[in-house]
Amino acid sequence: MLCPTDTNGNNCNPAKAPHIVSNSWGTGQGMTYFQPMLDAWNAARIIPVFSAGNSGSKGCSSVVSPGDSAKAFSVGATDTSDALGSFSSIGPAVNGLIKPDFIAPGVSIRSAWNGNNADYVSLSGTSMAAPHLAGTIALALSARPGFCFDTMKEILSGSTDRSLPRAAQTCGTMSDTVFPNNEYGYGRINAQNVVNAALAY
C-alpha cells in the first residue's frame, strides 16, 4: 500500500499509494497486531476505513478489529429507514472507544457478484456500508485534496445526519440521542454535507 509496484513486483513508487483503503474484513477485538499497519498508513496519509462487523446479535462491544482502533474509521450498517441493521456490530470497543464511528447504508444493497461478468445481487452487511464512507471520503478529497485522517474525521463528524430512529439497545454510558454514541457513532454520513464542509475547510 505504501509503495505500489508494477505487475512484476518492481519499481516501487510511493506516489501511487492510495488515499483511502476500504476494508470489508475484521477479526477479534482489541487486537494491537494491526496497529503498526494503521500507524504507517496514517503517516502516509492513507485513510483506513473498516466494516464494524456483523455480530450485532451478540450485543454491546461487538465491533471488531482493526476498526476498533482510534486510527481507523469503523462503519455500521443502516436500512432504508435509517434504522441500524440488527446484525450491525456496536460498541463500545473493548478498549473503551466509542464505536462505530459512522453509519451508512448496508441493508439490501445492490452489489456486483462473481457469478458472471454481469451478475448483481442484493447483499446486507457492514461490508456494504464501509464502501459508502470510503466513497464519501474520496469525493471530499477530490474536492479538496490533502486531508489526513484526523482532519477528515473532523469534517465527517460535523457533517452527519442525526435525526435517526432510536436504537434497539444502548451501550456504554450515553444515550443514542447523544452523538457520538455506541450505536450510530457520529451519525449517518451525508456526502453532500461532507463535500461542502471540505470545500469550506
Short mmCIF file of C-alpha atoms in Angstrom, two decimals:
data_model
loop_
_atom_site.label_atom_id
_atom_site.label_comp_id
_atom_site.label_asym_id
_atom_site.label_seq_id
_atom_site.Cartn_x
_atom_site.Cartn_y
_atom_site.Cartn_z
CA MET A 1 0.00 0.00 0.00
CA LEU A 2 2.74 2.44 0.95
CA CYS A 3 4.78 1.92 -2.20
CA PRO A 4 2.93 0.13 -5.02
CA THR A 5 4.99 -1.78 -7.57
CA ASP A 6 4.45 -2.80 -11.18
CA THR A 7 2.93 -6.20 -12.01
CA ASN A 8 6.34 -7.84 -11.66
CA GLY A 9 6.82 -6.53 -8.13
CA ASN A 10 9.41 -3.96 -9.21
CA ASN A 11 9.68 -0.17 -9.49
CA CYS A 12 8.16 0.74 -6.14
CA ASN A 13 6.50 4.16 -6.41
CA PRO A 14 5.10 5.81 -3.24
CA ALA A 15 3.42 8.47 -5.39
CA LYS A 16 0.96 5.78 -6.47
CA ALA A 17 -0.13 4.93 -2.92
CA PRO A 18 -3.90 5.13 -2.36
CA HIS A 19 -5.55 7.93 -0.41
CA ILE A 20 -8.14 5.59 1.14
CA VAL A 21 -8.31 1.86 1.76
CA SER A 22 -11.79 0.34 2.19
CA ASN A 23 -11.66 -2.89 4.17
CA SER A 24 -14.55 -5.32 4.46
CA TRP A 25 -12.88 -7.65 6.92
CA GLY A 26 -12.16 -7.84 10.61
CA THR A 27 -11.06 -10.30 13.25
CA GLY A 28 -11.18 -10.47 17.02
CA GLN A 29 -11.38 -7.47 19.30
CA GLY A 30 -8.80 -5.19 20.85
CA MET A 31 -6.09 -6.68 18.65
CA THR A 32 -2.97 -4.48 18.63
CA TYR A 33 -1.32 -6.66 15.96
CA PHE A 34 -2.66 -4.34 13.24
CA GLN A 35 -1.69 -1.06 14.91
CA PRO A 36 1.73 -0.67 13.21
CA MET A 37 -0.01 -1.05 9.83
CA LEU A 38 -2.59 1.60 10.74
CA ASP A 39 0.12 3.93 12.06
CA ALA A 40 2.10 3.55 8.82
CA TRP A 41 -0.99 4.22 6.70
CA ASN A 42 -1.83 7.31 8.73
CA ALA A 43 1.74 8.60 8.49
CA ALA A 44 1.45 8.24 4.71
CA ARG A 45 -1.97 9.99 4.72
CA ILE A 46 -3.76 6.80 3.73
CA ILE A 47 -7.17 6.80 5.43
CA PRO A 48 -8.26 3.37 6.77
CA VAL A 49 -11.98 2.51 6.57
CA PHE A 50 -13.24 -0.76 8.08
CA SER A 51 -16.58 -2.51 8.37
CA ALA A 52 -17.71 -2.62 12.01
CA GLY A 53 -18.61 -6.31 11.83
CA ASN A 54 -21.81 -8.32 11.63
CA SER A 55 -22.03 -9.55 15.22
CA GLY A 56 -24.68 -7.12 16.44
CA SER A 57 -26.78 -10.03 17.70
CA LYS A 58 -24.12 -10.51 20.38
CA GLY A 59 -24.95 -7.07 21.77
CA CYS A 60 -22.68 -4.36 23.10
CA SER A 61 -18.92 -4.39 22.46
CA SER A 62 -19.21 -6.47 19.29
CA VAL A 63 -17.18 -4.15 16.99
CA VAL A 64 -14.15 -5.98 15.59
CA SER A 65 -10.50 -5.12 14.96
CA PRO A 66 -8.86 -3.31 13.24
CA GLY A 67 -11.89 -0.99 13.06
CA ASP A 68 -11.88 -0.65 16.84
CA SER A 69 -8.63 1.33 16.67
CA ALA A 70 -8.55 5.08 17.23
CA LYS A 71 -6.70 5.37 13.91
CA ALA A 72 -9.33 3.67 11.74
CA PHE A 73 -12.90 4.51 10.80
CA SER A 74 -15.41 1.81 11.73
CA VAL A 75 -18.73 1.81 9.84
CA GLY A 76 -22.06 0.34 10.91
CA ALA A 77 -24.95 -0.51 8.58
CA THR A 78 -28.44 1.00 8.29
CA ASP A 79 -31.56 0.20 6.29
CA THR A 80 -33.70 2.48 4.10
CA SER A 81 -35.39 3.96 7.18
CA ASP A 82 -32.00 4.75 8.76
CA ALA A 83 -32.52 2.09 11.43
CA LEU A 84 -29.41 0.18 12.46
CA GLY A 85 -29.26 -3.27 10.90
CA SER A 86 -29.88 -5.98 13.50
CA PHE A 87 -26.58 -7.59 12.50
CA SER A 88 -24.51 -4.40 12.70
CA SER A 89 -21.85 -4.58 15.42
CA ILE A 90 -22.00 -1.93 18.12
CA GLY A 91 -19.67 -0.51 20.75
CA PRO A 92 -18.07 0.39 22.93
CA ALA A 93 -14.85 -1.17 21.71
CA VAL A 94 -13.13 -3.37 24.27
CA ASN A 95 -10.53 -0.60 24.64
CA GLY A 96 -13.34 1.78 25.69
CA LEU A 97 -13.52 3.80 22.48
CA ILE A 98 -16.90 4.85 21.11
CA LYS A 99 -17.50 2.74 18.00
CA PRO A 100 -18.63 2.55 15.25
CA ASP A 101 -17.52 5.97 14.07
CA PHE A 102 -20.23 6.38 11.43
CA ILE A 103 -23.15 4.56 9.87
CA ALA A 104 -24.06 4.17 6.21
CA PRO A 105 -26.49 2.17 4.05
CA GLY A 106 -25.78 -1.53 4.40
CA VAL A 107 -29.08 -3.40 4.14
CA SER A 108 -30.27 -4.83 0.81
CA ILE A 109 -27.59 -3.08 -1.25
CA ARG A 110 -27.45 -3.95 -4.96
CA SER A 111 -23.96 -5.30 -5.43
CA ALA A 112 -21.75 -6.88 -8.05
CA TRP A 113 -21.40 -10.65 -7.75
CA ASN A 114 -18.92 -13.21 -9.01
CA GLY A 115 -21.38 -15.48 -10.84
CA ASN A 116 -20.55 -13.85 -14.16
CA ASN A 117 -19.44 -10.50 -15.56
CA ALA A 118 -22.97 -9.07 -15.43
CA ASP A 119 -24.24 -10.57 -12.18
CA TYR A 120 -25.78 -8.49 -9.39
CA VAL A 121 -27.32 -9.49 -6.07
CA SER A 122 -28.84 -7.78 -3.04
CA LEU A 123 -26.47 -8.01 -0.08
CA SER A 124 -26.58 -6.86 3.53
CA GLY A 125 -23.71 -6.30 5.95
CA THR A 126 -21.32 -3.71 7.25
CA SER A 127 -19.17 -4.70 4.26
CA MET A 128 -21.80 -2.89 2.19
CA ALA A 129 -21.65 0.17 4.46
CA ALA A 130 -17.89 0.74 4.63
CA PRO A 131 -17.53 1.49 0.89
CA HIS A 132 -20.15 4.24 1.24
CA LEU A 133 -17.88 6.03 3.71
CA ALA A 134 -14.79 5.38 1.58
CA GLY A 135 -16.56 6.82 -1.46
CA THR A 136 -17.67 9.86 0.51
CA ILE A 137 -14.09 10.47 1.64
CA ALA A 138 -12.96 10.11 -1.99
CA LEU A 139 -15.45 12.80 -3.03
CA ALA A 140 -14.15 15.11 -0.30
CA LEU A 141 -10.52 14.53 -1.30
CA SER A 142 -11.39 15.14 -4.95
CA ALA A 143 -12.94 18.46 -3.98
CA ARG A 144 -10.12 19.41 -1.61
CA PRO A 145 -7.05 17.12 -1.71
CA GLY A 146 -4.60 16.55 1.09
CA PHE A 147 -6.66 15.89 4.22
CA CYS A 148 -5.20 13.48 6.77
CA PHE A 149 -7.20 11.06 8.93
CA ASP A 150 -7.69 13.48 11.83
CA THR A 151 -8.86 16.35 9.62
CA MET A 152 -11.16 14.04 7.70
CA LYS A 153 -12.67 12.83 10.98
CA GLU A 154 -13.31 16.43 11.99
CA ILE A 155 -15.06 17.14 8.68
CA LEU A 156 -17.06 13.91 8.68
CA SER A 157 -18.18 14.13 12.29
CA GLY A 158 -19.53 17.64 11.76
CA SER A 159 -21.45 16.73 8.60
CA THR A 160 -23.63 13.77 9.60
CA ASP A 161 -27.39 13.31 9.71
CA ARG A 162 -28.54 12.69 13.28
CA SER A 163 -32.33 12.52 13.04
CA LEU A 164 -32.28 8.76 13.42
CA PRO A 165 -34.62 6.11 14.86
CA ARG A 166 -33.94 5.03 18.42
CA ALA A 167 -31.58 2.07 18.57
CA ALA A 168 -32.84 -1.31 19.75
CA GLN A 169 -30.43 -1.07 22.67
CA THR A 170 -27.98 1.44 24.06
CA CYS A 171 -24.45 0.59 25.12
CA GLY A 172 -21.99 2.35 27.34
CA THR A 173 -22.93 5.34 29.44
CA MET A 174 -24.53 7.61 26.81
CA SER A 175 -27.95 7.70 25.19
CA ASP A 176 -28.30 7.06 21.47
CA THR A 177 -29.65 10.61 21.20
CA VAL A 178 -26.23 11.98 22.17
CA PHE A 179 -23.53 11.92 19.49
CA PRO A 180 -21.18 10.20 19.20
CA ASN A 181 -22.71 7.06 20.69
CA ASN A 182 -22.02 3.34 20.53
CA GLU A 183 -24.77 2.53 18.07
CA TYR A 184 -24.65 5.27 15.42
CA GLY A 185 -21.26 6.82 16.14
CA TYR A 186 -21.30 10.41 14.92
CA GLY A 187 -24.34 9.66 12.75
CA ARG A 188 -25.21 8.72 9.18
CA ILE A 189 -22.85 10.05 6.53
CA ASN A 190 -24.14 12.74 4.18
CA ALA A 191 -21.92 13.02 1.12
CA GLN A 192 -23.16 16.46 0.07
CA ASN A 193 -22.57 17.88 3.54
CA VAL A 194 -19.09 16.36 3.64
CA VAL A 195 -18.05 17.81 0.27
CA ASN A 196 -19.40 21.22 1.23
CA ALA A 197 -17.54 21.09 4.54
CA ALA A 198 -14.33 20.02 2.79
CA LEU A 199 -14.56 22.93 0.36
CA ALA A 200 -15.17 25.36 3.23
CA TYR A 201 -12.41 23.98 5.47
#
